[in-house]
mmCIF file of C-alpha atoms in Angstrom:
data_model
loop_
_atom_site.group_PDB
_atom_site.id
_atom_site.type_symbol
_atom_site.label_atom_id
_atom_site.label_comp_id
_atom_site.label_asym_id
_atom_site.label_seq_id
_atom_site.Cartn_x
_atom_site.Cartn_y
_atom_site.Cartn_z
ATOM 1 C CA MET A 1 0.154 0.127 -0.047
ATOM 2 C CA THR A 2 1.228 3.489 -0.493
ATOM 3 C CA GLY A 3 1.168 6.213 1.879
ATOM 4 C CA GLN A 4 -0.170 9.329 0.960
ATOM 5 C CA CYS A 5 0.406 13.029 2.144
ATOM 6 C CA GLY A 6 -2.520 15.430 1.831
ATOM 7 C CA SER A 7 -2.624 19.390 2.008
ATOM 8 C CA GLY A 8 -4.697 18.970 5.319
ATOM 9 C CA VAL A 9 -7.353 21.183 3.836
ATOM 10 C CA GLY A 10 -9.940 18.494 3.718
ATOM 11 C CA GLU A 11 -10.503 14.751 2.831
ATOM 12 C CA ARG A 12 -11.560 15.827 -0.743
ATOM 13 C CA GLU A 13 -8.297 17.511 -1.391
ATOM 14 C CA ARG A 14 -5.680 15.871 -3.846
ATOM 15 C CA PRO A 15 -2.661 14.338 -2.269
ATOM 16 C CA LEU A 16 0.468 16.512 -2.450
ATOM 17 C CA ALA A 17 2.831 13.321 -2.932
ATOM 18 C CA ASN A 18 2.822 9.539 -2.677
ATOM 19 C CA PRO A 19 6.288 8.848 -1.267
ATOM 20 C CA TRP A 20 5.962 5.965 0.922
ATOM 21 C CA GLN A 21 5.691 2.334 -0.022
ATOM 22 C CA GLY A 22 5.932 -0.524 2.048
ATOM 23 C CA HIS A 23 2.860 -1.069 4.022
ATOM 24 C CA GLU A 24 0.599 -3.853 2.860
ATOM 25 C CA ALA A 25 -2.548 -2.436 4.436
ATOM 26 C CA GLU A 26 -4.100 1.025 5.839
ATOM 27 C CA VAL A 27 -1.685 2.982 8.010
ATOM 28 C CA LEU A 28 -3.450 3.313 11.462
ATOM 29 C CA SER A 29 -0.947 5.767 13.253
ATOM 30 C CA VAL A 30 2.254 8.048 12.553
ATOM 31 C CA ALA A 31 4.207 9.683 14.824
ATOM 32 C CA PHE A 32 7.689 11.895 14.406
ATOM 33 C CA SER A 33 10.642 11.013 16.124
ATOM 34 C CA PRO A 34 11.821 13.669 18.907
ATOM 35 C CA ASP A 35 14.569 15.140 16.568
ATOM 36 C CA SER A 36 12.026 15.679 13.565
ATOM 37 C CA GLN A 37 14.401 13.556 11.349
ATOM 38 C CA ARG A 38 11.940 10.146 10.745
ATOM 39 C CA ILE A 39 8.508 9.223 10.832
ATOM 40 C CA VAL A 40 7.384 6.004 12.241
ATOM 41 C CA SER A 41 4.232 4.727 10.971
ATOM 42 C CA GLY A 42 1.994 1.396 12.242
ATOM 43 C CA SER A 43 -0.263 -0.598 9.802
ATOM 44 C CA ARG A 44 -2.947 -3.137 9.736
ATOM 45 C CA ASP A 45 -0.467 -5.391 8.431
ATOM 46 C CA GLN A 46 1.052 -5.524 11.743
ATOM 47 C CA ARG A 47 4.216 -3.808 10.482
ATOM 48 C CA VAL A 48 6.188 -0.875 11.985
ATOM 49 C CA ARG A 49 8.146 1.307 9.283
ATOM 50 C CA ILE A 50 10.686 4.104 10.054
ATOM 51 C CA TRP A 51 10.889 6.648 7.519
ATOM 52 C CA ASP A 52 13.795 8.795 7.038
ATOM 53 C CA ILE A 53 12.291 12.047 6.333
ATOM 54 C CA PHE A 54 15.139 13.806 4.246
ATOM 55 C CA SER A 55 16.488 10.893 2.597
ATOM 56 C CA PRO A 56 16.536 11.225 -1.276
ATOM 57 C CA GLY A 57 12.877 10.486 -2.367
ATOM 58 C CA GLY A 58 11.842 10.885 1.245
ATOM 59 C CA PHE A 59 8.534 12.789 2.084
ATOM 60 C CA GLY A 60 10.605 15.824 3.341
ATOM 61 C CA ALA A 61 12.793 16.074 0.159
ATOM 62 C CA ILE A 62 9.497 15.485 -1.920
ATOM 63 C CA ALA A 63 7.660 18.129 0.078
ATOM 64 C CA CYS A 64 10.495 20.536 0.121
ATOM 65 C CA ASN A 65 10.857 20.221 -3.498
ATOM 66 C CA GLN A 66 7.226 20.903 -4.225
ATOM 67 C CA LEU A 67 7.068 23.807 -1.732
ATOM 68 C CA ARG A 68 10.127 25.722 -2.493
ATOM 69 C CA TYR A 69 8.417 28.536 -4.308
ATOM 70 C CA HIS A 70 5.489 28.667 -2.201
ATOM 71 C CA SER A 71 4.879 32.073 -0.637
ATOM 72 C CA SER A 72 4.293 30.874 2.784
ATOM 73 C CA LEU A 73 7.967 29.295 2.959
ATOM 74 C CA ASN A 74 9.722 32.259 0.786
ATOM 75 C CA GLN A 75 8.128 35.007 3.175
ATOM 76 C CA PRO A 76 7.039 32.925 6.431
ATOM 77 C CA THR A 77 4.734 34.882 8.690
ATOM 78 C CA THR A 78 4.216 32.084 11.163
ATOM 79 C CA ASP A 79 6.228 30.071 13.453
ATOM 80 C CA VAL A 80 5.228 26.920 11.623
ATOM 81 C CA ALA A 81 6.220 28.364 8.153
ATOM 82 C CA ARG A 82 9.836 29.532 9.764
ATOM 83 C CA GLU A 83 10.333 26.182 11.138
ATOM 84 C CA ALA A 84 9.519 24.499 7.813
ATOM 85 C CA LYS A 85 11.486 26.715 5.546
ATOM 86 C CA GLN A 86 14.519 26.194 8.070
ATOM 87 C CA ALA A 87 14.132 22.530 8.108
ATOM 88 C CA CYS A 88 13.968 22.404 4.244
ATOM 89 C CA GLU A 89 16.777 24.782 3.849
ATOM 90 C CA SER A 90 18.936 22.513 6.185
ATOM 91 C CA ALA A 91 17.829 19.311 4.194
ATOM 92 C CA MET A 92 18.833 20.760 1.055
ATOM 93 C CA HIS A 93 22.218 21.943 2.503
ATOM 94 C CA ALA A 94 22.770 18.452 3.804
ATOM 95 C CA ASP A 95 22.414 16.749 0.560
ATOM 96 C CA LYS A 96 25.442 18.993 -0.937
#
C-alpha cells in the first residue's frame, strides 16, 4: 500500500505526494521522532516502519521540492512556516 500526504485542507483534497511504499494495509498511526528526522508508521499489516524524512525521495525531500516556491515558505509569517523553511533549507544543504 502506498501512503499519501494530503494538503491538510480536507479529505477531498488531492494528495501532495505518494512518497511512501512498503505497508501492505492501511496505516493506522504515525508519529515523528523527537529530532523530527524520522516518521514512524504502524499499519494493519502488523508492521512498524521507520521513514527517514530527508533521504533522497523521502517525504521531506519531496515536500520541500514541491513547496520551495510557495509564498508561505519564501516569506514566512508564522512560527510553523519559519520552522518548515528552516527544515527544508537544512535538508537541501545536507545533500550537498
